[in-house]
């Protein structure tokens, strides 16, 4: 959603904190489901969005540099429980999971 979003959005950082909290309290549950390359992509999308929507975000009395700093802390904490797996490998797992949910062949 962030690559195309052109407005301030408060829920992303909250979702990031919620995911990190789950990682803190149940690291074995999330292990194998969060990958370094995925987190890098999230962070890049977040920073691109924050830069693009800076004026809109700062109208809400939130400094973009502070927001990006807080997000960077959360991304680093997520990386502490993530795995280093090539993107093609985890995307294959996602496709298989979606196929099973939708009850269709790959």
C-alpha atoms as a PDB file:
ATOM      1  CA  UNK A   1       0.000   0.000   0.000  1.00  0.00           C
ATOM      2  CA  UNK A   2       2.768   2.488   0.844  1.00  0.00           C
ATOM      3  CA  UNK A   3       4.379   2.720  -2.602  1.00  0.00           C
ATOM      4  CA  UNK A   4       1.182   4.245  -4.032  1.00  0.00           C
ATOM      5  CA  UNK A   5      -0.141   6.022  -0.939  1.00  0.00           C
ATOM      6  CA  UNK A   6      -0.130   9.795  -1.283  1.00  0.00           C
ATOM      7  CA  UNK A   7      -1.414  10.899   2.117  1.00  0.00           C
ATOM      8  CA  UNK A   8      -0.373  10.798   5.737  1.00  0.00           C
ATOM      9  CA  UNK A   9      -1.079   7.438   7.287  1.00  0.00           C
ATOM     10  CA  UNK A  10      -0.737   6.787  10.986  1.00  0.00           C
ATOM     11  CA  UNK A  11      -1.560   3.097  11.041  1.00  0.00           C
ATOM     12  CA  UNK A  12       1.609   1.793   9.380  1.00  0.00           C
ATOM     13  CA  UNK A  13       3.918   2.571  12.290  1.00  0.00           C
ATOM     14  CA  UNK A  14       1.326   1.086  14.659  1.00  0.00           C
ATOM     15  CA  UNK A  15       1.209  -2.112  12.600  1.00  0.00           C
ATOM     16  CA  UNK A  16       5.005  -2.228  12.631  1.00  0.00           C
ATOM     17  CA  UNK A  17       5.053  -1.900  16.434  1.00  0.00           C
ATOM     18  CA  UNK A  18       2.378  -4.608  16.727  1.00  0.00           C
ATOM     19  CA  UNK A  19       4.411  -6.978  14.557  1.00  0.00           C
ATOM     20  CA  UNK A  20       7.567  -6.245  16.528  1.00  0.00           C
ATOM     21  CA  UNK A  21       5.685  -6.828  19.794  1.00  0.00           C
ATOM     22  CA  UNK A  22       4.552 -10.203  18.503  1.00  0.00           C
ATOM     23  CA  UNK A  23       8.174 -10.954  17.601  1.00  0.00           C
ATOM     24  CA  UNK A  24       9.297  -9.962  21.100  1.00  0.00           C
ATOM     25  CA  UNK A  25       6.718 -12.138  22.843  1.00  0.00           C
ATOM     26  CA  UNK A  26       6.566 -15.106  20.474  1.00  0.00           C
ATOM     27  CA  UNK A  27       9.819 -15.226  18.488  1.00  0.00           C
ATOM     28  CA  UNK A  28       9.480 -18.924  17.690  1.00  0.00           C
ATOM     29  CA  UNK A  29       6.069 -18.326  16.120  1.00  0.00           C
ATOM     30  CA  UNK A  30       7.367 -15.703  13.706  1.00  0.00           C
ATOM     31  CA  UNK A  31      10.732 -17.331  13.000  1.00  0.00           C
ATOM     32  CA  UNK A  32      10.738 -18.534   9.433  1.00  0.00           C
ATOM     33  CA  UNK A  33       8.025 -16.081   8.420  1.00  0.00           C
ATOM     34  CA  UNK A  34       9.895 -12.760   8.378  1.00  0.00           C
ATOM     35  CA  UNK A  35      12.912 -12.287   6.141  1.00  0.00           C
ATOM     36  CA  UNK A  36      15.656  -9.674   5.925  1.00  0.00           C
ATOM     37  CA  UNK A  37      14.943  -8.862   2.279  1.00  0.00           C
ATOM     38  CA  UNK A  38      11.259  -8.395   3.103  1.00  0.00           C
ATOM     39  CA  UNK A  39      12.066  -5.999   5.949  1.00  0.00           C
ATOM     40  CA  UNK A  40      14.477  -4.070   3.712  1.00  0.00           C
ATOM     41  CA  UNK A  41      11.683  -3.667   1.163  1.00  0.00           C
ATOM     42  CA  UNK A  42       9.245  -2.479   3.852  1.00  0.00           C
ATOM     43  CA  UNK A  43      11.774   0.033   5.133  1.00  0.00           C
ATOM     44  CA  UNK A  44      12.539   1.354   1.660  1.00  0.00           C
ATOM     45  CA  UNK A  45       8.823   1.740   0.903  1.00  0.00           C
ATOM     46  CA  UNK A  46       8.268   3.451   4.246  1.00  0.00           C
ATOM     47  CA  UNK A  47      11.078   5.955   3.741  1.00  0.00           C
ATOM     48  CA  UNK A  48       9.998   6.702   0.153  1.00  0.00           C
ATOM     49  CA  UNK A  49       6.430   7.294   1.328  1.00  0.00           C
ATOM     50  CA  UNK A  50       7.568   9.476   4.258  1.00  0.00           C
ATOM     51  CA  UNK A  51       9.715  11.628   1.973  1.00  0.00           C
ATOM     52  CA  UNK A  52       6.923  11.931  -0.601  1.00  0.00           C
ATOM     53  CA  UNK A  53       4.267  12.870   1.973  1.00  0.00           C
ATOM     54  CA  UNK A  54       6.512  14.937   4.266  1.00  0.00           C
ATOM     55  CA  UNK A  55       4.434  18.123   4.101  1.00  0.00           C
ATOM     56  CA  UNK A  56       1.193  16.267   4.741  1.00  0.00           C
ATOM     57  CA  UNK A  57       2.686  14.343   7.657  1.00  0.00           C
ATOM     58  CA  UNK A  58       4.213  17.443   9.233  1.00  0.00           C
ATOM     59  CA  UNK A  59       0.838  19.241   9.060  1.00  0.00           C
ATOM     60  CA  UNK A  60      -0.148  16.729  11.755  1.00  0.00           C
ATOM     61  CA  UNK A  61       2.683  18.021  13.975  1.00  0.00           C
ATOM     62  CA  UNK A  62       4.807  14.925  13.347  1.00  0.00           C
ATOM     63  CA  UNK A  63       8.403  15.460  12.234  1.00  0.00           C
ATOM     64  CA  UNK A  64       9.256  13.092   9.408  1.00  0.00           C
ATOM     65  CA  UNK A  65      12.822  12.629  10.653  1.00  0.00           C
ATOM     66  CA  UNK A  66      11.477  11.536  14.050  1.00  0.00           C
ATOM     67  CA  UNK A  67       8.977   9.208  12.388  1.00  0.00           C
ATOM     68  CA  UNK A  68      11.686   7.655  10.219  1.00  0.00           C
ATOM     69  CA  UNK A  69      13.979   7.280  13.231  1.00  0.00           C
ATOM     70  CA  UNK A  70      11.286   5.450  15.245  1.00  0.00           C
ATOM     71  CA  UNK A  71      10.498   3.241  12.265  1.00  0.00           C
ATOM     72  CA  UNK A  72      14.206   2.438  11.775  1.00  0.00           C
ATOM     73  CA  UNK A  73      14.361   1.246  15.399  1.00  0.00           C
ATOM     74  CA  UNK A  74      11.369  -1.028  14.808  1.00  0.00           C
ATOM     75  CA  UNK A  75      12.833  -2.390  11.562  1.00  0.00           C
ATOM     76  CA  UNK A  76      16.105  -3.201  13.343  1.00  0.00           C
ATOM     77  CA  UNK A  77      14.252  -5.029  16.095  1.00  0.00           C
ATOM     78  CA  UNK A  78      12.357  -7.027  13.467  1.00  0.00           C
ATOM     79  CA  UNK A  79      15.626  -7.943  11.797  1.00  0.00           C
ATOM     80  CA  UNK A  80      16.785  -9.451  15.078  1.00  0.00           C
ATOM     81  CA  UNK A  81      14.248 -12.277  14.608  1.00  0.00           C
ATOM     82  CA  UNK A  82      14.184 -12.394  10.825  1.00  0.00           C
ATOM     83  CA  UNK A  83      15.988 -14.851   8.609  1.00  0.00           C
ATOM     84  CA  UNK A  84      18.294 -14.195   5.707  1.00  0.00           C
ATOM     85  CA  UNK A  85      16.611 -15.981   2.856  1.00  0.00           C
ATOM     86  CA  UNK A  86      16.598 -14.991  -0.811  1.00  0.00           C
ATOM     87  CA  UNK A  87      13.430 -13.197  -1.846  1.00  0.00           C
ATOM     88  CA  UNK A  88      12.601 -15.842  -4.466  1.00  0.00           C
ATOM     89  CA  UNK A  89      12.479 -18.511  -1.748  1.00  0.00           C
ATOM     90  CA  UNK A  90      10.104 -16.751   0.602  1.00  0.00           C
ATOM     91  CA  UNK A  91       7.916 -15.552  -2.271  1.00  0.00           C
ATOM     92  CA  UNK A  92       7.513 -19.164  -3.364  1.00  0.00           C
ATOM     93  CA  UNK A  93       6.293 -19.997   0.150  1.00  0.00           C
ATOM     94  CA  UNK A  94       3.820 -17.108   0.043  1.00  0.00           C
ATOM     95  CA  UNK A  95       2.448 -18.292  -3.310  1.00  0.00           C
ATOM     96  CA  UNK A  96       2.067 -21.818  -1.945  1.00  0.00           C
ATOM     97  CA  UNK A  97       0.301 -20.496   1.168  1.00  0.00           C
ATOM     98  CA  UNK A  98      -2.075 -18.401  -0.937  1.00  0.00           C
ATOM     99  CA  UNK A  99      -2.798 -21.341  -3.232  1.00  0.00           C
ATOM    100  CA  UNK A 100      -3.656 -23.520  -0.242  1.00  0.00           C
ATOM    101  CA  UNK A 101      -5.908 -20.845   1.231  1.00  0.00           C
ATOM    102  CA  UNK A 102      -7.661 -20.343  -2.083  1.00  0.00           C
ATOM    103  CA  UNK A 103      -7.782 -24.114  -2.579  1.00  0.00           C
ATOM    104  CA  UNK A 104      -6.240 -24.020  -6.043  1.00  0.00           C
ATOM    105  CA  UNK A 105      -3.163 -25.542  -7.659  1.00  0.00           C
ATOM    106  CA  UNK A 106       0.058 -23.548  -7.991  1.00  0.00           C
END
